[in-house]
PDB file of C-alpha atoms in Angstrom:
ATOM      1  CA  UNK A 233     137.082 126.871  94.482  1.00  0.00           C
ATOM      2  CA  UNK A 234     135.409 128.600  91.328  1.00  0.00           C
ATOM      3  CA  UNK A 235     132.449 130.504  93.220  1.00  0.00           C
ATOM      4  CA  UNK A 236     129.901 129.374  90.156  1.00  0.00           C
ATOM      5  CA  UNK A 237     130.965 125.699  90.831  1.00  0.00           C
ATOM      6  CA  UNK A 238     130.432 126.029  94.565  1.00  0.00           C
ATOM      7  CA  UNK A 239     127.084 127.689  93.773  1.00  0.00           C
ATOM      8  CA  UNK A 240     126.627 124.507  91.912  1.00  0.00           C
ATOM      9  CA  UNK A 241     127.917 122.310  94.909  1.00  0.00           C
ATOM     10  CA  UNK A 242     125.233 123.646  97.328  1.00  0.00           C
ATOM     11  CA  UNK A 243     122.171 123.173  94.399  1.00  0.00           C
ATOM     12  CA  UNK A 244     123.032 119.973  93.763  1.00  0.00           C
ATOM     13  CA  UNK A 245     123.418 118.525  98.002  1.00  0.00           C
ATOM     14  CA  UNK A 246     119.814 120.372  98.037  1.00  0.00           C
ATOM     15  CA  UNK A 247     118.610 118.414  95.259  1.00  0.00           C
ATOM     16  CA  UNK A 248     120.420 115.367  96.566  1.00  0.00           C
ATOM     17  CA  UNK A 249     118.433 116.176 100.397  1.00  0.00           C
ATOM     18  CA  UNK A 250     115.200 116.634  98.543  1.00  0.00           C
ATOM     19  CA  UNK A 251     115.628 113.401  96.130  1.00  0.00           C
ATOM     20  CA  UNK A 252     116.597 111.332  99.416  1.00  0.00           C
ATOM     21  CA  UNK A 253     113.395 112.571 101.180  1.00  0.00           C
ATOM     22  CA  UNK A 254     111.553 111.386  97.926  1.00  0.00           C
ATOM     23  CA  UNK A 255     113.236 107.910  98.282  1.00  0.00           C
ATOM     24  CA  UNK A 256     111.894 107.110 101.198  1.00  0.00           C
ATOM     25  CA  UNK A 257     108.483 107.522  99.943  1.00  0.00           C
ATOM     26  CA  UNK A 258     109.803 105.120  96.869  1.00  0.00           C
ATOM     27  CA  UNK A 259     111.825 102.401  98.740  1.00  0.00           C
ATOM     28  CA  UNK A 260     108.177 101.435 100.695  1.00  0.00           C
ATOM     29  CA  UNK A 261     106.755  98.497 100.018  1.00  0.00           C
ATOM     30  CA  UNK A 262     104.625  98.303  96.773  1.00  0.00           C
ATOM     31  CA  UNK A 263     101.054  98.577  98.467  1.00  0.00           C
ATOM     32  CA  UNK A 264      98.959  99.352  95.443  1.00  0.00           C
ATOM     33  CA  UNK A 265      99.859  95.523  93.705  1.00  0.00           C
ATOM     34  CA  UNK A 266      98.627  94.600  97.450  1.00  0.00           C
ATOM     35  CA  UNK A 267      95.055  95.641  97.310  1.00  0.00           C
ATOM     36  CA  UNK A 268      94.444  95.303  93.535  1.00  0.00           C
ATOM     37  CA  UNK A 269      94.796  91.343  94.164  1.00  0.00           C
ATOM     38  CA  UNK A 270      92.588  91.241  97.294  1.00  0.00           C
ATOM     39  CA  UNK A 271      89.835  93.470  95.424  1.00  0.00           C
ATOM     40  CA  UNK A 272      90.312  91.232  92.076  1.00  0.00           C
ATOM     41  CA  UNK A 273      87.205  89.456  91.360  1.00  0.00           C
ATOM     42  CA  UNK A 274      85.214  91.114  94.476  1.00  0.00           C
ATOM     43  CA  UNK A 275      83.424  93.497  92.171  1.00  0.00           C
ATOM     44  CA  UNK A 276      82.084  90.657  89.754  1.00  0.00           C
ATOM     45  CA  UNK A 277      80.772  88.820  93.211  1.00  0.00           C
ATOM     46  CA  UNK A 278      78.511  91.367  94.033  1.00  0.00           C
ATOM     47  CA  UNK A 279      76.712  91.163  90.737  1.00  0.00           C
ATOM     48  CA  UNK A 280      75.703  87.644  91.898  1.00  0.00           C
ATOM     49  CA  UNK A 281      73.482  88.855  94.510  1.00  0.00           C
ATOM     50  CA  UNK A 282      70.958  90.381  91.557  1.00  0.00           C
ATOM     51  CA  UNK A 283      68.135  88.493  93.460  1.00  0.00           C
ATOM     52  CA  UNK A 284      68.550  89.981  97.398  1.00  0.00           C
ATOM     53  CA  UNK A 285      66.107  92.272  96.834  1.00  0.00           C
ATOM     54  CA  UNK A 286      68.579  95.657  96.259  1.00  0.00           C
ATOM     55  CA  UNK A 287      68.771  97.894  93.248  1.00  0.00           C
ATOM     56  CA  UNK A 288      70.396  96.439  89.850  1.00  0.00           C
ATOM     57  CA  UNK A 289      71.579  99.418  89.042  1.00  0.00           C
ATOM     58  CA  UNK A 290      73.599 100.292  92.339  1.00  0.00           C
ATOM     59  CA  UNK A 291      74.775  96.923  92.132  1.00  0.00           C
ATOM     60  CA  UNK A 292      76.440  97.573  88.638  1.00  0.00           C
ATOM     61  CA  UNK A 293      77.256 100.610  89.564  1.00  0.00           C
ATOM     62  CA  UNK A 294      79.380  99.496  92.974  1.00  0.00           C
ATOM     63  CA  UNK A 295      81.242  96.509  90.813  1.00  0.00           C
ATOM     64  CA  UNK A 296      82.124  98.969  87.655  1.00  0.00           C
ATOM     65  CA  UNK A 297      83.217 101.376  91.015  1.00  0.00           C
ATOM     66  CA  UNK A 298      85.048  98.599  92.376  1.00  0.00           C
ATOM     67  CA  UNK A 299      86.800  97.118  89.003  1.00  0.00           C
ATOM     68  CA  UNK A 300      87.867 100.912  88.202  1.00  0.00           C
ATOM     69  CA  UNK A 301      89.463 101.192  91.805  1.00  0.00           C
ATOM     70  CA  UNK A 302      91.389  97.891  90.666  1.00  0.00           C
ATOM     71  CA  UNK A 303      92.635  99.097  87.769  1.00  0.00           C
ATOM     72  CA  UNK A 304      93.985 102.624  88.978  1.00  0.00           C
ATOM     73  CA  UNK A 305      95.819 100.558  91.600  1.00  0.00           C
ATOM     74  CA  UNK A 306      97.315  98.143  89.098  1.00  0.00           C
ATOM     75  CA  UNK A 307      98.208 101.942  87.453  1.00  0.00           C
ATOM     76  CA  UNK A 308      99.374 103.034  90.449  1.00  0.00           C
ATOM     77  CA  UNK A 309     101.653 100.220  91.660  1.00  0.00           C
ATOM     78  CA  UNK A 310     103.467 100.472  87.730  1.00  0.00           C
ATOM     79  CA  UNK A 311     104.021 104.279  88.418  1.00  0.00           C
ATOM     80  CA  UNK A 312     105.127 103.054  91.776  1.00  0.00           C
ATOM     81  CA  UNK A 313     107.684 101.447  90.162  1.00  0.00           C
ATOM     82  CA  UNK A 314     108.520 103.608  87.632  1.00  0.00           C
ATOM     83  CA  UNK A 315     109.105 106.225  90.430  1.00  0.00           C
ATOM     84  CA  UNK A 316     111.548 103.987  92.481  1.00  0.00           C
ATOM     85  CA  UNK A 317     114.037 103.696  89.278  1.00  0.00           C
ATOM     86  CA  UNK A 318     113.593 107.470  88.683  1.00  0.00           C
ATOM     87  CA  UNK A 319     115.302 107.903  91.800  1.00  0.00           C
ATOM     88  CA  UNK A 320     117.809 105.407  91.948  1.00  0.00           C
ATOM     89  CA  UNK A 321     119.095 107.270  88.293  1.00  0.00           C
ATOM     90  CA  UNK A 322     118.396 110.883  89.887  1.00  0.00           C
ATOM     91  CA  UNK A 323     120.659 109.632  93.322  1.00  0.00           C
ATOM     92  CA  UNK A 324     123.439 108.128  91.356  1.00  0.00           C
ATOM     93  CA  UNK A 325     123.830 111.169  88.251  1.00  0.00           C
ATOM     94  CA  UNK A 326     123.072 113.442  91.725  1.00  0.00           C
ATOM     95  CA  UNK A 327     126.121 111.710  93.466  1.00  0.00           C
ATOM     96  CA  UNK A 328     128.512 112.083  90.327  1.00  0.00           C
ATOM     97  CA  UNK A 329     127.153 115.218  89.566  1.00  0.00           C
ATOM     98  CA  UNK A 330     128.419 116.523  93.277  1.00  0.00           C
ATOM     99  CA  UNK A 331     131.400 114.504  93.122  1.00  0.00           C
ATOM    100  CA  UNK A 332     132.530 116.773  90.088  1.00  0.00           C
ATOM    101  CA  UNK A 333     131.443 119.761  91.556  1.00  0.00           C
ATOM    102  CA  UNK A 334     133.761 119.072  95.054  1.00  0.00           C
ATOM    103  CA  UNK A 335     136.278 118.311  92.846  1.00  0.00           C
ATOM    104  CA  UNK A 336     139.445 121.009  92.903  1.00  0.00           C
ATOM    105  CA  UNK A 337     140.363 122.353  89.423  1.00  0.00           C
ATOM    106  CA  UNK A 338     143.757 122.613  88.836  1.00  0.00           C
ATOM    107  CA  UNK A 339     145.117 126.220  89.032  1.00  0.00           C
ATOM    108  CA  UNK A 340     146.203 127.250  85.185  1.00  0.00           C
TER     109      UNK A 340
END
């Protein structure tokens, strides 16, 4: 085998062991879509309790607080998903990538 293309044989099964490991953080379950709908609305509820005898302020501030948590999790769960194709693509050009690089060249 050419020497440079098995140099290039054992980068690419190291990138395919470290793109696996990163797939199993990707094919979870998408978590962050999860929590944004069981916050949704929960931060506008607690400006309804204005007359309980607590601070308007801190009220205000805990619902914007709790409707900016919502939206990086809505942000989140779209890079979530945006990760999980990233490595689907990097396995597959990974795997064809590696299947050229195993494969004998013809002796000229």
């Amino acid at each position: 085998m050419n020497p440079e293309k098995e140099v290039l044989a054992q980068k690419v099964n190291e990138l395919q062991l470290l793109v696996d490991t990163t797939s199993s953080i990707a094919t979870g379950t998408n978590d962050y879509t999860v929590a944004a709908g069981q916050l949704k609305g929960k931060g506008k509820e607690l400006l309804q309790f204005e007359n309980a005898g607590v601070d308007k302020a801190l009220l205000e501030e805990a619902s914007k607080s709790v409707n900016s948590l919502i939206s990086n999790l809505v942000k989140a769960s779209s890079y979530f998903n945006f990760i999980k194709k990233n490595v689907a693509d990097a396995q597959a050009v990974l795997e064809a990538l590696a299947a050229e690089a195993y494969k004998e060249t013809p002796e000229a």
